[in-house]
Amino acid sequence: MQQDRGWSQLETSAAFLPFALALIGSGRAAGPLVHRYGARSVGAWGLVTAAAGLVLLAVTGFDVRTPYVLGLLPGLVVLPAGAAASFAGAAVLTTEGVPPEQGGLAGGVLNTALELGPTVVFAVLLTVGGDATSLTATAVAFALLHHPRTK
């Protein structure tokens, strides 16, 4: 944003303030939603909402001609709202049915997976190839590896 839009450090930081507020607000709302609708539903809808936020950012957010309020802001609110809900659902599902003495272990495994998983996948994708064709081929290969008929 500083390079493409010519914003200062303060303007760029302020642009991400709604992201933080949406993340905090959605995180606080996720507990009652999980209690009312279940962890699986909240987690699934959180993933769908986060994906919608990513689509919003991809479609309008990075065009420098689009105003902040119409381009970046919708994605910067929708993405963290969905992410917080999906993380809350995942946390409940991870620890659900785990004996109390193993709750810390289950939480630790979840946190490790959340931190390590994307890092490893990103490193593998960049190693395989950074261009669109290589990334598409890698995605197809992963899909085939995990397809029920190929196991």
Coordinates of C-alpha atoms in Angstrom, one line a residue:
M1 CA 0.0 0.0 0.0
Q2 CA 2.9 2.3 0.7
Q3 CA 4.5 1.6 -2.7
D4 CA 1.4 1.1 -4.9
R5 CA -0.9 3.7 -3.3
G6 CA 1.7 6.0 -2.0
W7 CA 0.4 5.8 1.6
S8 CA 2.5 6.7 4.7
Q9 CA 3.3 4.1 7.3
L10 CA 0.6 5.6 9.5
E11 CA -2.1 5.5 6.8
T12 CA -1.1 1.9 6.0
S13 CA -1.3 0.9 9.6
A14 CA -4.7 2.6 10.0
A15 CA -6.0 0.7 7.0
F16 CA -5.5 -2.5 8.8
L17 CA -7.3 -1.4 12.0
P18 CA -10.7 -2.8 10.8
F19 CA -9.0 -6.2 10.2
A20 CA -8.0 -6.3 13.9
L21 CA -11.3 -5.1 15.1
A22 CA -13.2 -7.6 13.0
L23 CA -10.9 -10.4 14.2
I24 CA -11.5 -9.5 17.9
G25 CA -15.2 -9.0 17.4
S26 CA -15.7 -12.3 15.6
G27 CA -13.5 -14.1 18.1
R28 CA -15.7 -12.8 20.9
A29 CA -18.9 -13.8 19.0
A30 CA -17.6 -17.2 18.1
G31 CA -18.1 -18.8 21.5
P32 CA -21.8 -18.2 21.7
L33 CA -22.2 -19.2 18.1
V34 CA -20.4 -22.5 18.7
H35 CA -22.6 -23.1 21.7
R36 CA -25.8 -22.4 19.7
Y37 CA -25.0 -23.9 16.3
G38 CA -22.1 -26.3 17.0
A39 CA -18.4 -26.2 16.3
R40 CA -18.7 -28.0 12.9
S41 CA -21.2 -25.5 11.5
V42 CA -19.4 -22.4 12.9
G43 CA -16.0 -23.7 11.6
A44 CA -17.4 -24.5 8.1
W45 CA -19.2 -21.2 7.8
G46 CA -16.1 -19.5 9.1
L47 CA -14.1 -21.1 6.3
V48 CA -16.7 -20.0 3.7
T49 CA -16.7 -16.5 5.0
A50 CA -12.9 -16.3 5.1
A51 CA -12.8 -17.5 1.5
A52 CA -15.3 -14.8 0.5
G53 CA -13.1 -12.2 2.1
L54 CA -10.1 -13.5 0.1
V55 CA -12.2 -13.3 -3.1
L56 CA -13.2 -9.8 -2.2
L57 CA -9.5 -8.8 -1.7
A58 CA -8.5 -10.6 -4.9
V59 CA -11.2 -9.0 -7.1
T60 CA -11.3 -5.4 -5.9
G61 CA -8.8 -4.9 -3.1
F62 CA -5.5 -4.5 -4.9
D63 CA -6.6 -2.2 -7.8
V64 CA -5.1 1.1 -6.9
R65 CA -7.9 2.9 -8.7
T66 CA -10.6 1.4 -6.4
P67 CA -11.2 3.5 -3.3
Y68 CA -10.2 1.9 0.1
V69 CA -13.8 1.8 1.3
L70 CA -15.0 -0.1 -1.8
G71 CA -11.9 -2.2 -2.5
L72 CA -9.8 -3.2 0.5
L73 CA -12.2 -2.5 3.4
P74 CA -14.8 -5.2 2.7
G75 CA -12.2 -7.9 2.4
L76 CA -10.3 -6.7 5.5
V77 CA -13.5 -7.1 7.5
V78 CA -14.9 -10.3 6.0
L79 CA -11.7 -12.3 6.0
P80 CA -10.8 -12.0 9.7
A81 CA -14.4 -12.5 10.7
G82 CA -14.4 -15.8 9.0
A83 CA -10.9 -16.8 10.1
A84 CA -11.8 -16.2 13.8
A85 CA -14.9 -18.3 13.5
S86 CA -13.1 -21.1 11.8
F87 CA -10.3 -21.1 14.4
A88 CA -12.9 -21.2 17.2
G89 CA -14.7 -24.1 15.6
A90 CA -11.4 -25.9 15.0
A91 CA -10.3 -25.4 18.6
V92 CA -13.5 -26.9 20.0
L93 CA -13.4 -29.8 17.6
T94 CA -9.8 -30.5 18.4
T95 CA -10.4 -30.7 22.1
E96 CA -13.9 -32.3 22.0
G97 CA -13.9 -35.7 23.5
V98 CA -10.3 -35.5 24.7
P99 CA -9.7 -36.6 28.3
P100 CA -9.0 -33.6 30.5
E101 CA -5.5 -34.7 31.3
Q102 CA -4.7 -34.6 27.5
G103 CA -6.4 -31.3 26.8
G104 CA -3.2 -29.3 26.8
L105 CA -1.6 -31.8 24.4
A106 CA -4.6 -31.5 22.0
G107 CA -4.4 -27.7 22.1
G108 CA -0.7 -27.8 21.5
V109 CA -1.1 -30.1 18.5
L110 CA -3.7 -27.7 17.1
N111 CA -1.5 -24.6 17.6
T112 CA 1.5 -26.5 16.0
A113 CA -0.6 -27.5 13.1
L114 CA -1.9 -23.9 12.6
E115 CA 1.6 -22.5 12.7
L116 CA 3.6 -25.2 10.9
G117 CA 1.1 -26.4 8.3
P118 CA 0.8 -23.3 6.2
T119 CA 4.6 -22.7 6.5
V120 CA 5.5 -26.2 5.2
V121 CA 2.9 -26.1 2.4
F122 CA 4.1 -22.7 1.3
A123 CA 7.7 -23.8 1.3
V124 CA 6.8 -26.9 -0.7
L125 CA 4.8 -24.9 -3.3
L126 CA 7.7 -22.4 -3.7
T127 CA 10.2 -25.2 -4.1
V128 CA 8.1 -27.0 -6.7
G129 CA 7.7 -23.8 -8.6
G130 CA 6.6 -20.2 -8.2
D131 CA 4.8 -19.7 -11.5
A132 CA 1.1 -20.2 -12.0
T133 CA 1.5 -23.4 -14.1
S134 CA 3.7 -25.1 -11.5
L135 CA 1.4 -24.1 -8.7
T136 CA -1.7 -25.4 -10.6
A137 CA 0.1 -28.7 -11.4
T138 CA 1.1 -29.0 -7.7
A139 CA -2.5 -28.4 -6.6
V140 CA -3.8 -31.0 -9.0
A141 CA -1.2 -33.5 -7.8
F142 CA -2.3 -32.9 -4.1
A143 CA -5.9 -33.3 -5.1
L144 CA -5.2 -36.6 -6.8
L145 CA -3.2 -37.8 -3.8
H146 CA -6.1 -37.1 -1.5
H147 CA -8.8 -38.3 -3.8
P148 CA -10.7 -41.3 -2.3
R149 CA -10.3 -43.4 -5.5
T150 CA -6.5 -43.0 -5.5
K151 CA -6.0 -44.5 -2.0

